[in-house]
């Protein structure tokens, strides 16, 4: 299985660095190759066909690095393009929706899901949660403004608090478990918690990292080096604010960035 090979992580932009952060915490020895489609972000406002096409292109680019596993960190790409990518990929492909849905299905009572317009329109979380808990009551709310607020760095700001309140107030009072179904939302956890105290938040990136750990343990194999695994960052565009925003998502400095042509 050649476990020394890297894990490929793909996202529509740099939001998926929250998933890389979770992976590096849980599996520090693994080598990671991150591919962010910063030239075409956001995916969350695009159509199904376009998201599938972009997901397949990004998957093909990642294959050049001979990954042992591809993680689709982007919820929107997982919702629309995962099956298409799995059908053509020579290595296993894990999306973030199945792990997040499984974690949510273990709670009692109705479940809330927040995500991009395209993720919510796909009903992918609903289907995945009902696979585990057929009668589950699920309320989904698209929160398109939250991506911009997270990228703007308004993580502790009354405006973000108000926007979170406005979106989360669409969820019935009985909803006590909410899936953060978007790469950017973990950054806004403080605002979200202020808007809806007492909620259990399921971070789809964190539970995806746990699912990666299980896949490695059950056959793909762990990289054996004890030194911290290298992180290669490859983007389709590097705008001026990218480093500042990316470091907020990753929680460490970004190091060198490579650009790839589409
Ligand atoms: N990465 C996307 C997601 O998790 C959010 C940004 C976008 O719309 O592309 O759904």
Coordinates of C-alpha atoms and ligand atoms in Angstrom, one line a residue:
X1 CA 0.0 0.0 0.0
X2 CA 3.0 2.3 0.3
X3 CA 1.8 4.2 3.4
X4 CA 4.6 6.8 3.0
X5 CA 2.6 8.4 0.2
X6 CA 0.8 11.7 1.0
X7 CA -2.8 12.3 1.7
X8 CA -4.3 14.7 -0.9
X9 CA -6.7 17.3 0.4
X10 CA -8.8 19.3 -2.0
X11 CA -11.0 22.4 -1.4
X12 CA -12.6 25.1 -3.5
X13 CA -10.2 27.6 -1.9
X14 CA -8.4 28.0 1.4
X15 CA -11.3 27.2 3.8
X16 CA -10.3 23.5 3.6
X17 CA -7.2 24.5 5.7
X18 CA -9.5 24.0 8.7
X19 CA -9.6 20.4 7.7
X20 CA -5.8 20.3 7.2
X21 CA -5.5 21.8 10.7
X22 CA -7.6 18.9 12.1
X23 CA -5.6 16.4 10.2
X24 CA -2.3 17.8 11.4
X25 CA -3.5 17.7 15.0
X26 CA -4.7 14.1 14.8
X27 CA -2.1 12.7 12.3
X28 CA 1.0 14.9 12.6
X29 CA 3.3 12.4 10.8
X30 CA 1.3 12.3 7.6
X31 CA 2.5 14.1 4.5
X32 CA -0.2 16.3 3.1
X33 CA -0.7 17.8 -0.4
X34 CA -3.3 20.5 -0.3
X35 CA -4.9 21.8 -3.5
X36 CA -7.1 24.9 -3.3
X37 CA -9.0 26.1 -6.3
X38 CA -8.6 29.8 -5.3
X39 CA -9.0 30.9 -8.9
X40 CA -12.6 29.7 -9.0
X41 CA -13.8 29.9 -5.3
X42 CA -16.6 30.0 -4.3
X43 CA -18.2 26.7 -5.3
X44 CA -21.2 27.2 -3.0
X45 CA -23.0 29.5 -5.4
X46 CA -22.4 27.4 -8.5
X47 CA -24.5 24.8 -10.3
X48 CA -24.3 21.0 -9.8
X49 CA -22.7 20.4 -13.2
X50 CA -20.0 23.0 -12.7
X51 CA -19.1 21.7 -9.2
X52 CA -18.9 18.2 -10.6
X53 CA -16.6 19.3 -13.4
X54 CA -14.3 21.3 -11.1
X55 CA -14.2 18.4 -8.6
X56 CA -13.1 16.0 -11.3
X57 CA -10.4 18.4 -12.5
X58 CA -9.1 18.9 -9.0
X59 CA -9.0 15.2 -8.4
X60 CA -7.0 14.6 -11.5
X61 CA -4.5 17.3 -10.5
X62 CA -4.1 15.7 -7.1
X63 CA -3.5 12.3 -8.7
X64 CA -0.2 13.6 -10.0
X65 CA 1.1 13.4 -6.5
X66 CA 0.2 9.7 -6.2
X67 CA -1.8 10.1 -3.0
X68 CA -2.8 7.1 -0.9
X69 CA -6.1 8.9 -0.2
X70 CA -8.0 12.0 -1.3
X71 CA -10.0 14.0 1.2
X72 CA -12.6 16.3 -0.3
X73 CA -12.5 18.9 2.4
X74 CA -15.0 21.1 0.6
X75 CA -18.6 20.4 1.7
X76 CA -20.0 21.7 -1.5
X77 CA -17.7 19.6 -3.7
X78 CA -18.4 16.6 -1.4
X79 CA -22.2 17.2 -1.7
X80 CA -22.1 17.3 -5.6
X81 CA -19.0 15.8 -6.9
X82 CA -17.9 13.0 -4.5
X83 CA -19.6 10.1 -6.3
X84 CA -18.2 11.2 -9.7
X85 CA -14.7 11.5 -8.4
X86 CA -14.9 8.1 -6.5
X87 CA -16.0 6.5 -9.8
X88 CA -12.8 7.5 -11.6
X89 CA -10.2 7.8 -8.9
X90 CA -7.5 5.1 -8.6
X91 CA -7.2 5.8 -4.8
X92 CA -10.0 6.0 -2.2
X93 CA -11.8 9.3 -1.9
X94 CA -13.4 10.5 1.4
X95 CA -15.8 13.4 1.6
X96 CA -16.7 15.4 4.7
X97 CA -20.4 14.8 4.5
X98 CA -20.6 11.1 5.5
X99 CA -18.5 11.6 8.7
X100 CA -20.4 14.7 9.7
X101 CA -23.7 13.0 9.1
X102 CA -22.7 9.9 11.0
X103 CA -21.7 12.0 14.0
X104 CA -25.0 14.0 13.8
X105 CA -27.1 10.9 13.6
X106 CA -25.9 9.8 17.0
X107 CA -27.6 12.7 18.7
X108 CA -31.2 12.5 19.9
X109 CA -33.8 14.9 18.6
X110 CA -33.9 17.1 15.5
X111 CA -30.6 18.0 13.7
X112 CA -29.7 21.3 12.1
X113 CA -27.4 21.6 9.2
X114 CA -25.8 24.9 8.0
X115 CA -23.9 25.2 4.8
X116 CA -23.6 26.9 1.4
X117 CA -26.5 27.4 -0.9
X118 CA -25.3 24.5 -3.1
X119 CA -24.7 22.1 -0.2
X120 CA -28.2 22.8 1.3
X121 CA -29.8 22.5 -2.1
X122 CA -28.2 19.1 -2.7
X123 CA -29.9 17.6 0.5
X124 CA -26.7 15.5 0.8
X125 CA -26.6 15.8 4.6
X126 CA -30.3 14.9 4.9
X127 CA -29.8 11.7 2.9
X128 CA -26.6 10.8 4.7
X129 CA -28.1 11.4 8.2
X130 CA -31.2 9.3 7.3
X131 CA -29.0 6.4 6.2
X132 CA -28.1 6.1 9.9
X133 CA -31.3 7.3 11.4
X134 CA -34.2 6.9 8.9
X135 CA -36.8 9.0 10.7
X136 CA -34.5 11.8 11.6
X137 CA -36.0 15.3 11.6
X138 CA -33.5 17.6 9.9
X139 CA -33.6 21.4 9.3
X140 CA -31.1 22.9 6.9
X141 CA -30.3 26.5 6.5
X142 CA -28.1 28.1 3.8
X143 CA -25.8 30.7 5.3
X144 CA -24.1 32.3 2.3
X145 CA -22.8 35.4 4.1
X146 CA -20.8 33.4 6.6
X147 CA -18.1 32.5 4.1
X148 CA -17.4 36.2 3.4
X149 CA -17.4 37.1 7.1
X150 CA -14.9 34.3 7.9
X151 CA -12.6 35.4 5.0
X152 CA -12.9 39.0 6.1
X153 CA -11.6 37.9 9.5
X154 CA -14.7 39.3 11.4
X155 CA -14.5 36.4 13.8
X156 CA -15.3 38.5 16.9
X157 CA -17.6 41.2 15.6
X158 CA -21.1 42.3 16.5
X159 CA -22.1 42.2 12.8
X160 CA -21.1 38.6 12.5
X161 CA -23.0 37.9 15.7
X162 CA -26.1 39.5 14.2
X163 CA -25.8 37.6 10.9
X164 CA -25.3 34.3 12.8
X165 CA -28.4 35.1 15.0
X166 CA -30.4 35.8 11.9
X167 CA -29.5 32.6 10.2
X168 CA -29.7 30.4 13.2
X169 CA -33.1 31.8 14.3
X170 CA -34.5 30.0 11.2
X171 CA -33.8 26.7 13.1
X172 CA -36.6 25.6 15.4
X173 CA -35.9 26.0 19.1
X174 CA -35.9 22.2 19.7
X175 CA -32.7 21.8 17.5
X176 CA -29.8 21.3 19.9
X177 CA -27.3 19.7 17.5
X178 CA -26.0 21.6 14.4
X179 CA -23.6 20.4 11.8
X180 CA -21.1 23.0 10.6
X181 CA -21.4 21.9 7.0
X182 CA -18.9 24.3 5.5
X183 CA -15.1 24.6 5.7
X184 CA -15.4 28.2 6.9
X185 CA -17.7 27.8 9.9
X186 CA -15.3 26.5 12.5
X187 CA -13.6 29.9 12.4
X188 CA -16.9 31.5 13.5
X189 CA -17.7 29.1 16.3
X190 CA -17.6 31.8 19.0
X191 CA -20.2 33.9 17.1
X192 CA -22.3 30.9 16.4
X193 CA -22.2 29.8 20.0
X194 CA -23.2 33.3 21.2
X195 CA -26.1 33.2 18.8
X196 CA -27.3 29.8 19.9
X197 CA -25.9 28.9 23.4
X198 CA -26.2 25.3 24.5
X199 CA -25.9 23.9 21.0
X200 CA -23.6 20.9 20.2
X201 CA -21.7 21.8 17.1
X202 CA -20.4 19.1 14.8
X203 CA -17.3 20.2 13.0
X204 CA -17.4 18.2 9.8
X205 CA -13.6 18.7 9.4
X206 CA -12.8 17.3 12.8
X207 CA -14.9 14.2 12.3
X208 CA -13.5 13.8 8.8
X209 CA -10.0 13.7 10.3
X210 CA -11.1 10.9 12.6
X211 CA -12.5 9.0 9.6
X212 CA -9.2 9.4 7.9
X213 CA -7.5 8.0 11.0
X214 CA -9.8 4.9 10.8
X215 CA -9.1 4.4 7.1
X216 CA -5.3 4.5 7.7
X217 CA -5.6 2.1 10.6
X218 CA -7.9 -0.3 8.6
X219 CA -5.5 -0.8 5.7
X220 CA -4.1 2.3 4.0
X221 CA -1.4 2.5 6.6
X222 CA 0.3 5.3 8.6
X223 CA 3.4 7.1 7.4
X224 CA 6.1 5.8 9.8
X225 CA 8.4 8.8 10.0
X226 CA 8.3 10.4 13.5
X227 CA 9.2 13.9 12.2
X228 CA 6.2 16.1 11.5
X229 CA 4.9 15.4 8.0
X230 CA 5.4 17.9 5.3
X231 CA 2.6 20.1 4.0
X232 CA 2.6 21.1 0.4
X233 CA 0.2 23.9 -0.5
X234 CA -0.8 24.2 -4.2
X235 CA -3.3 26.8 -5.4
X236 CA -4.8 27.9 -8.6
X237 CA -4.4 31.6 -7.8
X238 CA -2.6 33.6 -5.1
X239 CA -4.2 36.9 -4.3
X240 CA -2.7 39.5 -2.0
X241 CA -4.7 38.6 1.1
X242 CA -4.4 34.9 0.8
X243 CA -1.6 34.4 3.2
X244 CA -3.3 36.4 6.0
X245 CA -6.6 34.6 5.5
X246 CA -5.0 31.2 5.0
X247 CA -3.0 31.4 8.2
X248 CA -6.2 32.1 10.2
X249 CA -7.7 28.9 8.8
X250 CA -4.7 26.7 9.2
X251 CA -3.7 28.1 12.6
X252 CA 0.0 28.2 11.6
X253 CA 2.1 30.0 9.0
X254 CA 1.6 28.9 5.4
X255 CA 5.2 28.4 4.3
X256 CA 5.8 28.4 0.6
X257 CA 2.9 28.4 -1.9
X258 CA 3.0 26.7 -5.3
X259 CA 0.7 27.7 -8.2
X260 CA -0.8 25.3 -10.7
X261 CA -2.3 26.2 -14.0
X262 CA -5.8 25.0 -14.7
Ligands
LIG1 N1 -15.4 25.2 0.8 C1 -16.8 25.5 0.7 C2 -17.6 24.5 1.5 O1 -17.2 23.9 2.4 C3 -17.1 26.9 1.1 C4 -16.6 28.0 0.1 C5 -17.2 27.9 -1.2 O2 -18.4 28.2 -1.4 O3 -16.5 27.4 -2.1 O4 -18.8 24.3 1.2

